[in-house]
Short mmCIF file of C-alpha atoms in Angstrom, two decimals:
data_model
loop_
_atom_site.label_atom_id
_atom_site.label_comp_id
_atom_site.label_asym_id
_atom_site.label_seq_id
_atom_site.Cartn_x
_atom_site.Cartn_y
_atom_site.Cartn_z
CA MET A 1 102.33 54.21 89.45
CA GLU A 2 100.71 52.10 86.75
CA THR A 3 100.59 48.32 87.06
CA HIS A 4 102.96 47.86 84.11
CA GLN A 5 105.57 50.08 85.76
CA LEU A 6 105.16 48.37 89.15
CA ILE A 7 105.79 44.96 87.68
CA ALA A 8 108.62 46.13 85.41
CA ARG A 9 110.56 47.44 88.42
CA LEU A 10 111.26 43.86 89.51
CA LEU A 11 112.94 42.98 86.23
CA PRO A 12 116.50 43.76 85.17
CA GLU A 13 116.62 47.23 83.62
CA GLU A 14 117.58 45.91 80.20
CA GLU A 15 114.36 43.83 80.03
CA ARG A 16 111.87 46.49 81.10
CA LYS A 17 111.23 47.99 77.67
CA GLU A 18 110.85 44.62 75.99
CA ILE A 19 108.03 43.12 78.02
CA GLU A 20 104.34 42.72 77.27
CA ILE A 21 101.93 42.27 80.19
CA THR A 22 98.45 40.74 79.99
CA ARG A 23 95.90 40.16 82.74
CA ILE A 24 95.18 36.58 83.84
CA LYS A 25 91.66 35.93 85.04
CA GLY A 26 91.85 34.92 88.70
CA ASP A 27 89.50 32.89 90.85
CA ALA A 28 87.59 33.94 93.97
CA SER A 29 90.30 36.05 95.63
CA ASN A 30 91.51 39.64 95.98
CA ARG A 31 94.79 38.86 94.24
CA GLN A 32 95.47 40.04 90.68
CA TYR A 33 97.55 37.99 88.25
CA PHE A 34 99.41 39.03 85.10
CA ARG A 35 101.54 37.20 82.53
CA LEU A 36 104.80 38.82 81.44
CA PHE A 37 106.13 38.04 77.99
CA ARG A 38 109.91 38.59 77.77
CA PRO A 39 112.48 37.58 75.16
CA SER A 40 113.92 35.17 77.75
CA GLY A 41 110.55 33.59 78.60
CA THR A 42 107.32 34.24 80.48
CA LEU A 43 106.70 34.94 84.15
CA VAL A 44 103.59 35.43 86.26
CA ALA A 45 103.17 38.53 88.42
CA CYS A 46 100.86 38.53 91.43
CA ILE A 47 99.67 41.66 93.20
CA ASP A 48 98.34 40.82 96.65
CA PRO A 49 97.07 43.61 98.92
CA ALA A 50 97.62 41.30 101.92
CA PHE A 51 101.39 41.31 101.23
CA ARG A 52 101.82 45.09 101.27
CA GLY A 53 104.07 46.25 104.09
CA LYS A 54 104.55 42.78 105.56
CA PRO A 55 107.87 41.13 106.38
CA HIS A 56 108.54 38.24 104.02
CA GLN A 57 108.52 35.68 106.84
CA ALA A 58 105.03 36.81 107.89
CA TYR A 59 103.49 36.42 104.45
CA PRO A 60 101.76 33.02 104.29
CA PHE A 61 102.32 32.39 100.58
CA LEU A 62 106.10 32.58 100.99
CA ALA A 63 106.17 30.73 104.31
CA VAL A 64 103.95 27.86 103.16
CA GLY A 65 105.65 27.71 99.77
CA ARG A 66 109.03 27.14 101.43
CA LEU A 67 107.48 24.49 103.68
CA LEU A 68 105.96 22.58 100.76
CA ALA A 69 109.04 22.85 98.57
CA GLY A 70 111.15 21.53 101.44
CA ALA A 71 108.92 18.45 101.55
CA GLY A 72 109.38 17.80 97.84
CA VAL A 73 106.04 19.26 96.73
CA ARG A 74 106.33 21.06 93.39
CA VAL A 75 105.25 24.71 93.71
CA PRO A 76 105.98 27.71 91.46
CA GLU A 77 109.46 29.13 91.95
CA VAL A 78 109.55 32.64 93.42
CA VAL A 79 111.67 34.87 91.16
CA ALA A 80 111.40 38.23 92.96
CA VAL A 81 109.27 39.96 95.61
CA ASP A 82 108.48 43.52 96.66
CA SER A 83 106.44 43.71 99.85
CA ARG A 84 106.12 47.50 99.61
CA ASP A 85 103.69 47.11 96.72
CA GLY A 86 102.53 43.56 97.53
CA LEU A 87 104.12 42.22 94.37
CA LEU A 88 105.59 38.82 93.48
CA LEU A 89 107.16 37.48 90.30
CA LEU A 90 106.67 33.74 89.92
CA GLU A 91 107.62 30.96 87.58
CA ASP A 92 105.00 30.58 84.85
CA CYS A 93 103.57 27.07 85.11
CA GLY A 94 101.12 27.54 82.26
CA ASP A 95 97.33 27.50 82.10
CA ARG A 96 96.51 23.79 82.02
CA MET A 97 94.75 22.60 85.16
CA LEU A 98 93.83 19.15 86.44
CA GLN A 99 90.26 20.24 85.70
CA ASP A 100 91.13 20.34 81.99
CA GLU A 101 92.22 16.69 81.96
CA VAL A 102 89.12 15.19 83.52
CA GLU A 103 87.07 15.20 80.31
CA THR A 104 89.95 14.18 78.05
CA LEU A 105 91.54 11.17 79.78
CA GLY A 106 90.25 7.62 79.76
CA THR A 107 89.26 5.96 83.01
CA ASP A 108 92.58 4.25 83.73
CA ALA A 109 94.71 7.29 82.88
CA LEU A 110 92.48 9.58 84.94
CA ALA A 111 92.61 7.25 87.94
CA ALA A 112 96.40 7.13 87.64
CA ARG A 113 96.58 10.95 87.53
CA TYR A 114 94.42 11.23 90.64
CA ARG A 115 96.55 8.66 92.48
CA GLN A 116 99.59 10.78 91.57
CA VAL A 117 97.88 13.88 92.99
CA ILE A 118 96.84 12.00 96.14
CA ASP A 119 100.49 11.02 96.59
CA ILE A 120 101.31 14.75 96.58
CA LEU A 121 98.50 15.38 99.06
CA VAL A 122 99.85 12.74 101.43
CA ARG A 123 103.31 14.29 101.14
CA ILE A 124 101.78 17.56 102.34
CA GLN A 125 99.86 15.84 105.12
CA ALA A 126 103.03 14.10 106.29
CA ILE A 127 104.84 17.39 107.00
CA ALA A 128 105.66 17.41 110.70
CA PRO A 129 104.73 20.45 112.82
CA ASP A 130 107.67 22.84 113.09
CA GLY A 131 106.12 25.81 114.87
CA SER A 132 105.61 27.81 111.66
CA GLN A 133 102.42 29.72 110.91
CA PRO A 134 100.28 26.99 109.27
CA PHE A 135 100.63 24.85 112.39
CA SER A 136 99.21 27.61 114.58
CA LEU A 137 95.96 27.55 112.58
CA SER A 138 93.36 24.80 112.45
CA PHE A 139 89.84 23.92 111.47
CA ASP A 140 88.67 24.50 115.01
CA HIS A 141 85.06 25.05 116.01
CA GLU A 142 85.28 28.79 115.40
CA LYS A 143 86.64 28.37 111.87
CA LEU A 144 84.11 25.72 110.89
CA MET A 145 81.24 27.83 112.21
CA PHE A 146 82.57 30.90 110.41
CA GLU A 147 82.26 28.93 107.17
CA PHE A 148 78.78 27.63 108.04
CA ASP A 149 77.67 31.17 108.98
CA PHE A 150 79.07 32.48 105.69
CA PHE A 151 76.76 30.01 103.92
CA ILE A 152 73.78 31.12 106.00
CA ARG A 153 74.45 34.79 105.31
CA HIS A 154 75.16 34.59 101.57
CA ALA A 155 73.06 31.58 100.52
CA LEU A 156 70.04 31.30 102.83
CA GLN A 157 69.76 35.01 103.70
CA GLY A 158 71.28 36.20 100.43
CA LEU A 159 70.98 34.58 97.01
CA PHE A 160 68.25 32.15 98.14
CA ALA A 161 66.55 34.35 100.70
CA GLY A 162 63.03 33.17 101.55
CA LEU A 163 63.62 29.44 101.01
CA LEU A 164 63.97 28.96 104.79
CA ASP A 165 62.28 31.08 107.44
CA GLU A 166 64.34 32.51 110.27
CA ALA A 167 63.19 29.87 112.77
CA SER A 168 64.41 27.11 110.44
CA ILE A 169 67.71 28.92 109.93
CA LEU A 170 68.22 29.11 113.70
CA ARG A 171 67.52 25.38 114.06
CA LEU A 172 69.87 24.67 111.15
CA ARG A 173 72.60 26.69 112.82
CA GLU A 174 72.22 24.54 115.94
CA GLU A 175 72.76 21.48 113.75
CA PHE A 176 75.81 23.14 112.20
CA GLU A 177 77.18 23.67 115.73
CA ALA A 178 76.77 19.96 116.47
CA ILE A 179 78.39 18.91 113.18
CA SER A 180 81.32 21.26 113.81
CA SER A 181 81.86 19.69 117.22
CA LEU A 182 82.09 16.25 115.59
CA LEU A 183 84.78 17.47 113.20
CA VAL A 184 87.11 19.03 115.76
CA ARG A 185 89.39 16.06 116.44
CA PRO A 186 92.90 17.48 116.98
CA GLU A 187 94.29 14.00 117.64
CA HIS A 188 93.69 13.25 113.93
CA PHE A 189 94.80 16.59 112.50
CA VAL A 190 97.42 16.89 109.76
CA LEU A 191 98.52 19.78 107.56
CA ASN A 192 95.97 20.63 104.86
CA HIS A 193 96.37 22.79 101.75
CA ARG A 194 92.79 23.98 102.43
CA ASP A 195 91.73 24.38 98.78
CA PHE A 196 93.12 21.25 97.13
CA HIS A 197 90.86 21.00 94.07
CA SER A 198 91.26 20.61 90.32
CA ARG A 199 91.79 24.33 89.64
CA ASN A 200 94.69 24.55 92.07
CA ILE A 201 96.67 21.69 90.53
CA MET A 202 98.45 22.96 87.42
CA LEU A 203 99.93 20.54 84.89
CA PHE A 204 103.29 21.89 83.77
CA GLY A 205 104.41 19.54 81.05
CA ASP A 206 103.16 16.39 82.68
CA GLU A 207 104.10 17.44 86.22
CA PRO A 208 101.45 18.51 88.76
CA VAL A 209 102.27 21.85 90.39
CA VAL A 210 100.40 22.97 93.50
CA ILE A 211 99.23 26.60 93.72
CA ASP A 212 97.04 28.77 95.99
CA PHE A 213 98.38 27.15 99.16
CA GLN A 214 98.68 30.24 101.37
CA ASP A 215 95.71 29.29 103.59
CA ALA A 216 97.21 25.98 104.76
CA ARG A 217 96.21 24.89 108.26
CA LEU A 218 95.70 21.82 110.43
CA GLY A 219 92.58 19.71 110.05
CA LEU A 220 91.29 16.23 109.41
CA PRO A 221 93.10 14.52 106.52
CA GLN A 222 89.70 14.09 104.88
CA TYR A 223 89.38 17.86 104.36
CA ASP A 224 91.73 18.06 101.38
CA ALA A 225 90.61 14.65 100.11
CA VAL A 226 87.05 16.01 99.99
CA SER A 227 88.24 19.10 98.10
CA LEU A 228 89.82 16.86 95.47
CA LEU A 229 87.25 14.06 95.19
CA ARG A 230 84.02 16.00 95.82
CA ASP A 231 85.11 18.87 93.62
CA SER A 232 82.49 21.42 92.54
CA TYR A 233 84.29 21.96 89.22
CA VAL A 234 84.50 18.41 87.85
CA HIS A 235 82.48 15.21 87.82
CA LEU A 236 84.30 12.02 88.74
CA ASP A 237 82.72 8.60 88.37
CA PRO A 238 81.36 7.57 91.83
CA SER A 239 83.08 4.18 91.69
CA MET A 240 86.41 5.90 90.99
CA VAL A 241 85.83 8.23 93.94
CA GLU A 242 85.25 5.25 96.26
CA THR A 243 88.44 3.59 95.03
CA LEU A 244 90.44 6.81 95.45
CA LYS A 245 89.14 7.31 99.01
CA GLN A 246 90.51 3.89 99.89
CA TYR A 247 93.77 4.73 98.14
CA HIS A 248 94.13 7.89 100.24
CA PHE A 249 93.34 5.93 103.39
CA GLY A 250 95.92 3.29 102.52
CA GLU A 251 98.67 5.82 101.79
CA LEU A 252 98.00 7.65 105.06
CA GLU A 253 98.10 4.36 106.91
CA LYS A 254 101.42 3.39 105.30
CA ARG A 255 102.99 6.60 106.61
CA GLY A 256 101.55 6.18 110.10
CA LEU A 257 99.41 9.30 109.73
CA LEU A 258 96.13 7.68 110.80
CA SER A 259 94.79 6.35 114.07
CA MET A 260 91.39 5.33 112.68
CA GLY A 261 90.10 2.40 110.66
CA LEU A 262 88.59 2.55 107.19
CA GLU A 263 84.97 2.75 108.37
CA GLU A 264 85.78 5.67 110.63
CA TYR A 265 87.76 7.32 107.84
CA LEU A 266 84.75 7.03 105.52
CA ARG A 267 82.38 8.40 108.19
CA TYR A 268 84.55 11.47 108.74
CA PHE A 269 84.93 11.84 104.98
CA ASP A 270 81.16 12.24 104.59
CA LEU A 271 80.81 14.59 107.58
CA MET A 272 83.72 16.69 106.36
CA ALA A 273 82.38 16.64 102.80
CA PHE A 274 79.05 18.00 104.00
CA GLN A 275 80.78 20.89 105.77
CA ARG A 276 83.20 21.57 102.92
CA ASN A 277 80.50 21.58 100.23
CA VAL A 278 78.21 23.81 102.30
CA LYS A 279 81.16 26.16 102.76
CA ALA A 280 81.73 26.16 98.98
CA LEU A 281 78.07 27.04 98.39
CA GLY A 282 78.49 30.07 100.63
CA THR A 283 81.48 31.18 98.56
CA PHE A 284 79.67 30.69 95.26
CA CYS A 285 76.58 32.59 96.45
CA TYR A 286 78.77 35.43 97.72
CA GLN A 287 80.58 35.65 94.39
CA VAL A 288 77.32 35.73 92.46
CA SER A 289 75.23 38.06 94.64
CA VAL A 290 77.84 40.36 96.21
CA VAL A 291 80.83 40.42 93.86
CA GLY A 292 78.67 40.05 90.76
CA ASN A 293 80.76 37.20 89.35
CA ALA A 294 78.12 35.12 87.58
CA THR A 295 80.62 32.45 86.46
CA PHE A 296 80.28 30.77 89.85
CA GLU A 297 76.55 30.25 89.39
CA ARG A 298 77.19 27.12 87.33
CA SER A 299 78.99 25.50 90.29
CA ILE A 300 76.03 25.78 92.67
CA ALA A 301 73.86 22.96 91.32
CA PRO A 302 76.59 20.26 91.19
CA THR A 303 77.66 21.16 94.73
CA VAL A 304 74.11 20.94 96.09
CA ALA A 305 73.78 17.59 94.33
CA PHE A 306 76.52 16.12 96.54
CA LEU A 307 74.57 16.79 99.76
CA PRO A 308 71.83 14.11 99.64
CA GLY A 309 74.41 11.32 99.52
CA TYR A 310 76.06 12.45 102.75
CA ILE A 311 72.72 13.07 104.45
CA GLU A 312 71.39 9.62 103.57
CA ALA A 313 74.62 7.91 104.63
CA ARG A 314 75.15 9.58 108.02
CA PRO A 315 72.44 9.89 110.71
CA GLU A 316 74.33 12.83 112.24
CA LEU A 317 73.36 14.88 109.16
CA SER A 318 69.69 13.89 108.92
CA ALA A 319 68.25 16.85 110.89
CA ALA A 320 70.32 19.36 108.91
CA GLY A 321 69.26 17.59 105.73
CA ARG A 322 65.56 17.97 106.54
CA LEU A 323 66.03 21.67 107.19
CA LEU A 324 67.98 22.12 103.96
CA ASP A 325 65.41 20.26 101.87
CA PRO A 326 63.91 23.44 100.31
CA LEU A 327 67.35 24.31 98.91
CA ILE A 328 68.19 20.74 97.88
CA SER A 329 64.81 20.25 96.19
CA ARG A 330 65.39 23.36 94.12
CA PHE A 331 68.36 21.69 92.38
CA VAL A 332 67.96 17.92 92.88
CA ARG A 333 64.93 16.21 91.39
#
């Protein structure tokens, strides 16, 4: 059955002949997105192979979406679903992303917008464990090392093969093991969106809407803050970033979600930022060299440029930084 017919089956019969469907360019995922134009308004259709044949309660997008909505986080409304074909019809929240505002707003307005988004983040991180799927997953040692290994495979042994010899890669992996061990602190874990950056915050009217939340899991509260404030897709003024870190810390503290002081928060922020940005580099290199999606190439240099700051600030990262110098020197002069 053609895509148009699949999607049309979820609409009332009287609307099926009056719709126009266009493809929406997605990000780095296996999901396909389409916009439906109807006389009564637009919708977004998502085709996700991971949803095919699954019970609704076992599909993370639906489970996490209900969890976030129940906590007052604005997410797209689900209009209809068909697990047989892995199909969802969703509220259309437009095309304008937080990323689009960064270059257009003045300093004060941009800082206010980011404080508003951090308030949403803290609302997510305040959700209490209820035994549902996201709370059974975490950024444990295995997950963190999977992401580090993905970087090794697709960046150091893939797109940038030859920059480091195999002996250096083995030593670097040992450093990645040590860094991962520092970041596994379950006593500090909260719920994280897992990809909380400027392309996953839509602006519908003037209201931020959170998307792409299906991979939510437990981790340090700094993980999502890093995704937002050390974002590969936008450049924020460093002084604003420092102020927003402290804002996030203060809001977590107000809600009783922290058992660490500011200095410790900032230390874990840098360690987590190193891991998160290295993970992002692995994704970008995979998209460029394996998928053939060259649009991600432009995000490599700004992401590498974040690394020296963390390495200089935190002795725990110095050995890894020395080993990564051939890659860093390629992009940072």
